[in-house]
Amino acid sequence: PLRLVGSEMCIRDRFTNHLYQTFYLDSILLLDFNYGGKMTKKKIISLITSFLFGLTLLLQPVVSFAMTLDELIAAAQKEGEVNTYWHSSRMGKKVAKAFEEKYGVKVNATKMKDSEMTERIVREVTSGNVIVDLVGYDDGPFLDTVLTPKGMVENYVPPYVAKDIPADSSKPLIYLWQPFVIGYNSETYGSSCPIKSLWQLTEKDWSGRFHMWDPRIASSMLQMFSAMEDRSDELAASYKKHYGKDLKVTEANAGLEFVKRLAKNNPVLYNEDYEIAVAVGTKGQSKAPIGIYSLGRHRENAKKNLALALCDVDPFKGLNQPTYMQIVKGAPHPNAARLLAYYVLTQEGANPWVGVVGAYSSNSSLGSSADNPYPTAEAWKGTLLVSNNTNVANRRADLMDFWIKHSN
C-alpha cells in the first residue's frame, strides 16, 4: 500500500498582492490503496487530487523569509500598525515614535512584567483571539520549554542582519543582553570594592548589608542561583582562593551552599532594582551596603547624584540577562512585526537601550555606550553568569523552595 503522512504542514497561500498568509493542516493526510479492500476508484482519485493540490501549495515560495527589505517595508505599511508587549517602557516612549516616523507604521506598545505577558500570550493563542504581534520577553526558561514547543511563538531572525547575530543568540532570538552586576558605593569605599570574593557576602560583617531582588518575585535571581549550580566548581575554587582552605559543602553542590549561606545572612529584598541602586549609591553613608542591580542603574549617578561602581569580585561580577524577541503565532500584523524586529536590531532602533550605559545588542556589528565597563557583552569573558533555560525550568520550583526554607 502507498502511505503518505503529513502533520502540521505549513502551507503558504498566495494572494494577488503577492503576500503570503500561513495556515496549518492539523489533520493527517493518509492514502491507502488497500483500505479494507473497499476503497473505490472515485475515493482514490478524490484523495490523490486533494493531496496534489496541497502539495502544489506547499511548493510555493516562502516569501515572508525571501522578501527584500523594501518589499517587507511595503507589506508592513499596508498592515499599518503593530502591537507589542515589552519588558521595557523604552519601546513605547522612544522606539515607537522613531519607527512610525521612519516607516509610517504605528507601534502600540504595552509594558508588561513576564508573568502577565506569559498569561496573555497563552490566553490569546489558545483562544484564537490574538492581539499582540511582537514581544520582548525575559522568561527564557518558559519560552524554551513551553511557548516554543507548543508553537505559540515564531522565532524570526531578520535575514538582513542574520550574519551579525551569533549562533547562541539566534535560537531563540536574543535581541538584548543586560548585565545585572554586583555594585558598591565609591564615595564610601573609594576606588575598590570592599569585598574580593562573593563568599564574603555570607560573612557576619555583611549580614543585612547585601541588597537584592526578592527571588519570590524576580525570576532573574532564580536564574542566577541555577547558573551558580552550573558553575559550582568555580565557586568552590573561589572559596579556597580567598580563605586558603577547602569549602565544607553540606548541600548537593557549592552553588547551593552559597545560596543557603546567603539566605541565612539576612539579605535585604526588593521588588525593583531602582530602590537597590539608591540604597547602595546614596552619598554620605559610613557603612554603605553592597547590592545587585541592572548595570543601567549607573545612569542614576548623574541623575540622582549617586556613587555606584562595579565590584570586581571573584568569581562572578553578576548575571548577564538576555531578553528575547518573538512573533506570536496568529499575529494580526506579521509583516509589521518582522519589520519592527529588524529595526530593533539596527543601531537606530537599538540606541534607546545600547546608546546608554547598561545593555548590549545581540547584533555584534552595533556599538554600545562608552560608559559601559566593557565595549561588548563578549568582553566580560565569563565573569557574568549566564543561565541554561532548560536547567532553570527544571529547577525553578525547587530553588524557590530552597531559598524560602533557608531565609526564614
mmCIF file of N, CA and C in Angstrom, residues 86-197:
data_model
loop_
_atom_site.group_PDB
_atom_site.id
_atom_site.type_symbol
_atom_site.label_atom_id
_atom_site.label_comp_id
_atom_site.label_asym_id
_atom_site.label_seq_id
_atom_site.Cartn_x
_atom_site.Cartn_y
_atom_site.Cartn_z
ATOM 1 N N TRP A 86 6.086 44.488 25.931
ATOM 2 C CA TRP A 86 7.541 44.654 26.052
ATOM 3 C C TRP A 86 7.970 44.736 27.506
ATOM 4 N N HIS A 87 9.157 44.274 27.754
ATOM 5 C CA HIS A 87 9.724 44.282 29.099
ATOM 6 C C HIS A 87 10.158 45.683 29.523
ATOM 7 N N SER A 88 10.279 46.593 28.582
ATOM 8 C CA SER A 88 10.838 47.917 28.842
ATOM 9 C C SER A 88 9.917 49.010 28.318
ATOM 10 N N SER A 89 9.806 50.096 29.082
ATOM 11 C CA SER A 89 8.979 51.227 28.649
ATOM 12 C C SER A 89 9.599 51.975 27.485
ATOM 13 N N ARG A 90 10.870 51.717 27.193
ATOM 14 C CA ARG A 90 11.528 52.430 26.102
ATOM 15 C C ARG A 90 10.950 52.082 24.738
ATOM 16 N N MET A 91 10.305 50.926 24.625
ATOM 17 C CA MET A 91 9.639 50.607 23.356
ATOM 18 C C MET A 91 8.551 51.632 23.066
ATOM 19 N N GLY A 92 7.742 51.945 24.071
ATOM 20 C CA GLY A 92 6.663 52.906 23.871
ATOM 21 C C GLY A 92 7.114 54.346 23.882
ATOM 22 N N LYS A 93 8.092 54.664 24.724
ATOM 23 C CA LYS A 93 8.496 56.055 24.898
ATOM 24 C C LYS A 93 9.445 56.560 23.815
ATOM 25 N N LYS A 94 10.275 55.655 23.253
ATOM 26 C CA LYS A 94 11.288 56.108 22.307
ATOM 27 C C LYS A 94 11.227 55.404 20.954
ATOM 28 N N VAL A 95 11.172 54.087 20.965
ATOM 29 C CA VAL A 95 11.218 53.347 19.707
ATOM 30 C C VAL A 95 9.985 53.603 18.863
ATOM 31 N N ALA A 96 8.808 53.592 19.486
ATOM 32 C CA ALA A 96 7.546 53.707 18.748
ATOM 33 C C ALA A 96 7.501 54.963 17.872
ATOM 34 N N LYS A 97 7.855 56.086 18.429
ATOM 35 C CA LYS A 97 7.807 57.344 17.684
ATOM 36 C C LYS A 97 8.783 57.339 16.513
ATOM 37 N N ALA A 98 10.016 56.904 16.764
ATOM 38 C CA ALA A 98 11.034 56.886 15.711
ATOM 39 C C ALA A 98 10.655 55.914 14.597
ATOM 40 N N PHE A 99 10.094 54.767 14.963
ATOM 41 C CA PHE A 99 9.691 53.759 13.974
ATOM 42 C C PHE A 99 8.562 54.281 13.098
ATOM 43 N N GLU A 100 7.584 54.918 13.711
ATOM 44 C CA GLU A 100 6.465 55.449 12.936
ATOM 45 C C GLU A 100 6.919 56.571 12.008
ATOM 46 N N GLU A 101 7.804 57.416 12.483
ATOM 47 C CA GLU A 101 8.310 58.497 11.632
ATOM 48 C C GLU A 101 9.108 57.955 10.451
ATOM 49 N N LYS A 102 9.824 56.860 10.669
ATOM 50 C CA LYS A 102 10.673 56.292 9.624
ATOM 51 C C LYS A 102 9.882 55.487 8.603
ATOM 52 N N TYR A 103 8.905 54.692 9.081
ATOM 53 C CA TYR A 103 8.225 53.745 8.202
ATOM 54 C C TYR A 103 6.730 54.019 8.009
ATOM 55 N N GLY A 104 6.156 54.908 8.815
ATOM 56 C CA GLY A 104 4.728 55.161 8.700
ATOM 57 C C GLY A 104 3.872 54.063 9.287
ATOM 58 N N VAL A 105 4.434 53.267 10.166
ATOM 59 C CA VAL A 105 3.717 52.163 10.815
ATOM 60 C C VAL A 105 3.628 52.472 12.311
ATOM 61 N N LYS A 106 2.423 52.473 12.843
ATOM 62 C CA LYS A 106 2.213 52.826 14.247
ATOM 63 C C LYS A 106 2.550 51.654 15.157
ATOM 64 N N VAL A 107 3.220 51.938 16.270
ATOM 65 C CA VAL A 107 3.534 50.920 17.279
ATOM 66 C C VAL A 107 2.659 51.141 18.503
ATOM 67 N N ASN A 108 1.833 50.156 18.817
ATOM 68 C CA ASN A 108 1.029 50.182 20.047
ATOM 69 C C ASN A 108 1.765 49.350 21.094
ATOM 70 N N ALA A 109 2.465 50.031 22.006
ATOM 71 C CA ALA A 109 3.366 49.345 22.933
ATOM 72 C C ALA A 109 2.790 49.322 24.342
ATOM 73 N N THR A 110 2.837 48.156 24.954
ATOM 74 C CA THR A 110 2.403 47.992 26.339
ATOM 75 C C THR A 110 3.531 47.356 27.135
ATOM 76 N N LYS A 111 3.956 48.024 28.204
ATOM 77 C CA LYS A 111 4.979 47.450 29.075
ATOM 78 C C LYS A 111 4.328 46.440 30.010
ATOM 79 N N MET A 112 4.964 45.271 30.144
ATOM 80 C CA MET A 112 4.422 44.220 30.997
ATOM 81 C C MET A 112 5.525 43.461 31.694
ATOM 82 N N LYS A 113 5.218 42.964 32.877
ATOM 83 C CA LYS A 113 6.096 42.013 33.550
ATOM 84 C C LYS A 113 5.934 40.643 32.897
ATOM 85 N N ASP A 114 6.938 39.791 33.091
ATOM 86 C CA ASP A 114 6.923 38.470 32.463
ATOM 87 C C ASP A 114 5.663 37.680 32.766
ATOM 88 N N SER A 115 5.239 37.692 34.024
ATOM 89 C CA SER A 115 4.108 36.854 34.419
ATOM 90 C C SER A 115 2.837 37.242 33.674
ATOM 91 N N GLU A 116 2.577 38.540 33.558
ATOM 92 C CA GLU A 116 1.388 38.988 32.839
ATOM 93 C C GLU A 116 1.521 38.723 31.350
ATOM 94 N N MET A 117 2.726 38.937 30.807
ATOM 95 C CA MET A 117 2.928 38.701 29.386
ATOM 96 C C MET A 117 2.716 37.231 29.038
ATOM 97 N N THR A 118 3.236 36.357 29.885
ATOM 98 C CA THR A 118 3.057 34.920 29.674
ATOM 99 C C THR A 118 1.574 34.564 29.645
ATOM 100 N N GLU A 119 0.830 35.065 30.639
ATOM 101 C CA GLU A 119 -0.602 34.758 30.720
ATOM 102 C C GLU A 119 -1.331 35.240 29.473
ATOM 103 N N ARG A 120 -0.984 36.425 29.000
ATOM 104 C CA ARG A 120 -1.682 36.976 27.828
ATOM 105 C C ARG A 120 -1.354 36.205 26.554
ATOM 106 N N ILE A 121 -0.083 35.867 26.368
ATOM 107 C CA ILE A 121 0.299 35.117 25.168
ATOM 108 C C ILE A 121 -0.457 33.796 25.113
ATOM 109 N N VAL A 122 -0.443 33.064 26.224
ATOM 110 C CA VAL A 122 -1.096 31.754 26.265
ATOM 111 C C VAL A 122 -2.598 31.897 26.029
ATOM 112 N N ARG A 123 -3.208 32.866 26.703
ATOM 113 C CA ARG A 123 -4.655 33.036 26.565
ATOM 114 C C ARG A 123 -5.040 33.458 25.148
ATOM 115 N N GLU A 124 -4.305 34.374 24.564
ATOM 116 C CA GLU A 124 -4.649 34.848 23.227
ATOM 117 C C GLU A 124 -4.482 33.756 22.177
ATOM 118 N N VAL A 125 -3.371 33.021 22.245
ATOM 119 C CA VAL A 125 -3.129 31.987 21.234
ATOM 120 C C VAL A 125 -4.117 30.844 21.372
ATOM 121 N N THR A 126 -4.368 30.395 22.597
ATOM 122 C CA THR A 126 -5.274 29.261 22.780
ATOM 123 C C THR A 126 -6.720 29.617 22.427
ATOM 124 N N SER A 127 -7.101 30.876 22.614
ATOM 125 C CA SER A 127 -8.468 31.291 22.286
ATOM 126 C C SER A 127 -8.634 31.632 20.811
ATOM 127 N N GLY A 128 -7.514 31.822 20.109
ATOM 128 C CA GLY A 128 -7.584 32.222 18.712
ATOM 129 C C GLY A 128 -7.866 33.697 18.518
ATOM 130 N N ASN A 129 -7.869 34.447 19.605
ATOM 131 C CA ASN A 129 -8.117 35.893 19.540
ATOM 132 C C ASN A 129 -6.814 36.624 19.867
ATOM 133 N N VAL A 130 -5.896 36.616 18.901
ATOM 134 C CA VAL A 130 -4.556 37.158 19.130
ATOM 135 C C VAL A 130 -4.547 38.654 18.865
ATOM 136 N N ILE A 131 -4.063 39.392 19.851
ATOM 137 C CA ILE A 131 -3.960 40.852 19.759
ATOM 138 C C ILE A 131 -2.518 41.279 19.504
ATOM 139 N N VAL A 132 -1.592 40.659 20.205
ATOM 140 C CA VAL A 132 -0.200 41.074 20.147
ATOM 141 C C VAL A 132 0.500 40.472 18.929
ATOM 142 N N ASP A 133 1.483 41.205 18.416
ATOM 143 C CA ASP A 133 2.276 40.735 17.282
ATOM 144 C C ASP A 133 3.684 40.328 17.701
ATOM 145 N N LEU A 134 4.341 41.209 18.451
ATOM 146 C CA LEU A 134 5.753 41.023 18.780
ATOM 147 C C LEU A 134 5.950 41.242 20.270
ATOM 148 N N VAL A 135 6.765 40.375 20.897
ATOM 149 C CA VAL A 135 7.006 40.514 22.340
ATOM 150 C C VAL A 135 8.503 40.616 22.617
ATOM 151 N N GLY A 136 8.840 41.436 23.609
ATOM 152 C CA GLY A 136 10.180 41.491 24.173
ATOM 153 C C GLY A 136 10.096 40.869 25.555
ATOM 154 N N TYR A 137 10.687 39.692 25.733
ATOM 155 C CA TYR A 137 10.309 38.767 26.802
ATOM 156 C C TYR A 137 11.548 38.263 27.539
ATOM 157 N N ASP A 138 11.520 38.315 28.860
ATOM 158 C CA ASP A 138 12.688 37.939 29.659
ATOM 159 C C ASP A 138 12.702 36.486 30.133
ATOM 160 N N ASP A 139 11.556 35.826 30.156
ATOM 161 C CA ASP A 139 11.483 34.500 30.770
ATOM 162 C C ASP A 139 11.914 33.420 29.778
ATOM 163 N N GLY A 140 13.225 33.302 29.582
ATOM 164 C CA GLY A 140 13.754 32.304 28.667
ATOM 165 C C GLY A 140 13.383 30.877 29.009
ATOM 166 N N PRO A 141 13.390 30.482 30.283
ATOM 167 C CA PRO A 141 13.009 29.107 30.611
ATOM 168 C C PRO A 141 11.599 28.748 30.144
ATOM 169 N N PHE A 142 10.633 29.658 30.343
ATOM 170 C CA PHE A 142 9.270 29.355 29.900
ATOM 171 C C PHE A 142 9.183 29.385 28.374
ATOM 172 N N LEU A 143 9.927 30.281 27.760
ATOM 173 C CA LEU A 143 9.951 30.344 26.300
ATOM 174 C C LEU A 143 10.464 29.039 25.715
ATOM 175 N N ASP A 144 11.580 28.536 26.251
ATOM 176 C CA ASP A 144 12.215 27.343 25.703
ATOM 177 C C ASP A 144 11.444 26.061 25.976
ATOM 178 N N THR A 145 10.748 26.012 27.103
ATOM 179 C CA THR A 145 10.118 24.748 27.500
ATOM 180 C C THR A 145 8.610 24.696 27.286
ATOM 181 N N VAL A 146 7.975 25.845 27.042
ATOM 182 C CA VAL A 146 6.522 25.851 26.843
ATOM 183 C C VAL A 146 6.120 26.578 25.562
ATOM 184 N N LEU A 147 6.406 27.861 25.473
ATOM 185 C CA LEU A 147 5.896 28.656 24.348
ATOM 186 C C LEU A 147 6.403 28.157 23.002
ATOM 187 N N THR A 148 7.698 27.854 22.921
ATOM 188 C CA THR A 148 8.254 27.380 21.648
ATOM 189 C C THR A 148 7.795 25.965 21.314
ATOM 190 N N PRO A 149 7.923 25.005 22.236
ATOM 191 C CA PRO A 149 7.469 23.646 21.894
ATOM 192 C C PRO A 149 5.995 23.563 21.533
ATOM 193 N N LYS A 150 5.167 24.420 22.118
ATOM 194 C CA LYS A 150 3.738 24.386 21.820
ATOM 195 C C LYS A 150 3.376 25.241 20.607
ATOM 196 N N GLY A 151 4.372 25.813 19.951
ATOM 197 C CA GLY A 151 4.122 26.571 18.729
ATOM 198 C C GLY A 151 3.398 27.881 18.944
ATOM 199 N N MET A 152 3.540 28.476 20.119
ATOM 200 C CA MET A 152 2.836 29.718 20.410
ATOM 201 C C MET A 152 3.580 30.957 19.921
ATOM 202 N N VAL A 153 4.843 30.780 19.556
ATOM 203 C CA VAL A 153 5.639 31.892 19.057
ATOM 204 C C VAL A 153 6.435 31.444 17.837
ATOM 205 N N GLU A 154 6.823 32.425 17.036
ATOM 206 C CA GLU A 154 7.665 32.186 15.864
ATOM 207 C C GLU A 154 9.016 32.848 16.110
ATOM 208 N N ASN A 155 10.082 32.081 15.930
ATOM 209 C CA ASN A 155 11.427 32.631 16.079
ATOM 210 C C ASN A 155 11.868 33.207 14.735
ATOM 211 N N TYR A 156 11.840 34.512 14.626
ATOM 212 C CA TYR A 156 12.193 35.184 13.374
ATOM 213 C C TYR A 156 13.496 35.950 13.548
ATOM 214 N N VAL A 157 14.524 35.535 12.791
ATOM 215 C CA VAL A 157 15.798 36.248 12.755
ATOM 216 C C VAL A 157 15.832 37.012 11.436
ATOM 217 N N PRO A 158 15.747 38.334 11.458
ATOM 218 C CA PRO A 158 15.703 39.098 10.205
ATOM 219 C C PRO A 158 16.891 38.762 9.319
ATOM 220 N N PRO A 159 16.658 38.326 8.092
ATOM 221 C CA PRO A 159 17.768 37.904 7.225
ATOM 222 C C PRO A 159 18.732 39.031 6.887
ATOM 223 N N TYR A 160 18.286 40.259 7.031
ATOM 224 C CA TYR A 160 19.109 41.423 6.685
ATOM 225 C C TYR A 160 20.217 41.662 7.707
ATOM 226 N N VAL A 161 20.110 41.068 8.889
ATOM 227 C CA VAL A 161 21.150 41.225 9.917
ATOM 228 C C VAL A 161 21.618 39.880 10.463
ATOM 229 N N ALA A 162 21.127 38.781 9.882
ATOM 230 C CA ALA A 162 21.371 37.452 10.449
ATOM 231 C C ALA A 162 22.848 37.128 10.583
ATOM 232 N N LYS A 163 23.669 37.590 9.648
ATOM 233 C CA LYS A 163 25.101 37.256 9.683
ATOM 234 C C LYS A 163 25.808 37.852 10.902
ATOM 235 N N ASP A 164 25.203 38.873 11.509
ATOM 236 C CA ASP A 164 25.823 39.539 12.656
ATOM 237 C C ASP A 164 25.255 39.084 13.998
ATOM 238 N N ILE A 165 24.338 38.121 13.971
ATOM 239 C CA ILE A 165 23.763 37.583 15.210
ATOM 240 C C ILE A 165 24.460 36.259 15.526
ATOM 241 N N PRO A 166 25.191 36.168 16.626
ATOM 242 C CA PRO A 166 25.874 34.906 16.957
ATOM 243 C C PRO A 166 24.886 33.751 17.086
ATOM 244 N N ALA A 167 25.374 32.560 16.805
ATOM 245 C CA ALA A 167 24.510 31.375 16.840
ATOM 246 C C ALA A 167 23.847 31.202 18.199
ATOM 247 N N ASP A 168 24.572 31.499 19.284
ATOM 248 C CA ASP A 168 23.994 31.288 20.616
ATOM 249 C C ASP A 168 22.981 32.366 20.996
ATOM 250 N N SER A 169 22.791 33.348 20.120
ATOM 251 C CA SER A 169 21.762 34.364 20.357
ATOM 252 C C SER A 169 20.631 34.289 19.332
ATOM 253 N N SER A 170 20.641 33.242 18.503
ATOM 254 C CA SER A 170 19.705 33.174 17.376
ATOM 255 C C SER A 170 18.492 32.296 17.601
ATOM 256 N N LYS A 171 18.616 31.279 18.426
ATOM 257 C CA LYS A 171 17.513 30.320 18.562
ATOM 258 C C LYS A 171 17.371 29.895 20.006
ATOM 259 N N PRO A 172 16.437 30.529 20.735
ATOM 260 C CA PRO A 172 15.563 31.620 20.305
ATOM 261 C C PRO A 172 16.325 32.943 20.188
ATOM 262 N N LEU A 173 15.766 33.870 19.437
ATOM 263 C CA LEU A 173 16.442 35.130 19.172
ATOM 264 C C LEU A 173 16.534 35.988 20.428
ATOM 265 N N ILE A 174 17.754 36.314 20.801
ATOM 266 C CA ILE A 174 18.019 37.299 21.853
ATOM 267 C C ILE A 174 18.270 38.624 21.161
ATOM 268 N N TYR A 175 17.593 39.670 21.587
ATOM 269 C CA TYR A 175 17.864 40.960 20.966
ATOM 270 C C TYR A 175 18.693 41.858 21.867
ATOM 271 N N LEU A 176 18.745 41.545 23.174
ATOM 272 C CA LEU A 176 19.416 42.430 24.114
ATOM 273 C C LEU A 176 20.025 41.625 25.261
ATOM 274 N N TRP A 177 21.253 42.016 25.640
ATOM 275 C CA TRP A 177 21.898 41.474 26.842
ATOM 276 C C TRP A 177 22.003 42.603 27.857
ATOM 277 N N GLN A 178 21.524 42.354 29.091
ATOM 278 C CA GLN A 178 21.579 43.359 30.144
ATOM 279 C C GLN A 178 22.274 42.776 31.377
ATOM 280 N N PRO A 179 23.497 43.198 31.653
ATOM 281 C CA PRO A 179 24.184 42.697 32.842
ATOM 282 C C PRO A 179 23.540 43.193 34.133
ATOM 283 N N PHE A 180 23.342 42.284 35.058
ATOM 284 C CA PHE A 180 22.970 42.612 36.429
ATOM 285 C C PHE A 180 24.246 42.443 37.247
ATOM 286 N N VAL A 181 24.707 43.503 37.871
ATOM 287 C CA VAL A 181 26.050 43.497 38.450
ATOM 288 C C VAL A 181 26.035 43.675 39.964
ATOM 289 N N ILE A 182 27.101 43.203 40.585
ATOM 290 C CA ILE A 182 27.360 43.473 41.999
ATOM 291 C C ILE A 182 27.991 44.864 42.068
ATOM 292 N N GLY A 183 27.361 45.757 42.819
ATOM 293 C CA GLY A 183 27.859 47.123 42.868
ATOM 294 C C GLY A 183 28.053 47.625 44.290
ATOM 295 N N TYR A 184 28.859 48.690 44.419
ATOM 296 C CA TYR A 184 29.156 49.261 45.735
ATOM 297 C C TYR A 184 29.153 50.782 45.668
ATOM 298 N N ASN A 185 29.352 51.426 46.807
ATOM 299 C CA ASN A 185 29.356 52.880 46.908
ATOM 300 C C ASN A 185 30.798 53.387 46.868
ATOM 301 N N SER A 186 31.135 54.076 45.779
ATOM 302 C CA SER A 186 32.520 54.513 45.595
ATOM 303 C C SER A 186 32.878 55.692 46.491
ATOM 304 N N GLU A 187 31.891 56.450 46.980
ATOM 305 C CA GLU A 187 32.203 57.520 47.927
ATOM 306 C C GLU A 187 32.609 56.937 49.268
ATOM 307 N N THR A 188 31.913 55.893 49.693
ATOM 308 C CA THR A 188 32.210 55.269 50.988
ATOM 309 C C THR A 188 33.520 54.488 50.949
ATOM 310 N N TYR A 189 33.717 53.715 49.864
ATOM 311 C CA TYR A 189 34.821 52.748 49.855
ATOM 312 C C TYR A 189 35.955 53.102 48.896
ATOM 313 N N GLY A 190 35.827 54.187 48.168
ATOM 314 C CA GLY A 190 36.904 54.584 47.274
ATOM 315 C C GLY A 190 36.886 53.837 45.953
ATOM 316 N N SER A 191 38.057 53.636 45.387
ATOM 317 C CA SER A 191 38.158 53.105 44.029
ATOM 318 C C SER A 191 38.081 51.584 43.948
ATOM 319 N N SER A 192 38.045 50.892 45.063
ATOM 320 C CA SER A 192 37.975 49.424 45.016
ATOM 321 C C SER A 192 36.835 48.908 45.879
ATOM 322 N N CYS A 193 36.234 47.840 45.407
ATOM 323 C CA CYS A 193 35.108 47.218 46.104
ATOM 324 C C CYS A 193 35.563 46.675 47.463
ATOM 325 N N PRO A 194 34.742 46.792 48.493
ATOM 326 C CA PRO A 194 35.148 46.318 49.828
ATOM 327 C C PRO A 194 35.186 44.803 49.970
ATOM 328 N N ILE A 195 34.719 44.066 48.982
ATOM 329 C CA ILE A 195 34.852 42.603 49.019
ATOM 330 C C ILE A 195 35.612 42.135 47.777
ATOM 331 N N LYS A 196 36.313 41.050 47.894
ATOM 332 C CA LYS A 196 37.060 40.474 46.784
ATOM 333 C C LYS A 196 36.439 39.169 46.291
ATOM 334 N N SER A 197 35.710 38.509 47.191
ATOM 335 C CA SER A 197 35.072 37.231 46.854
ATOM 336 C C SER A 197 33.589 37.306 47.185
#
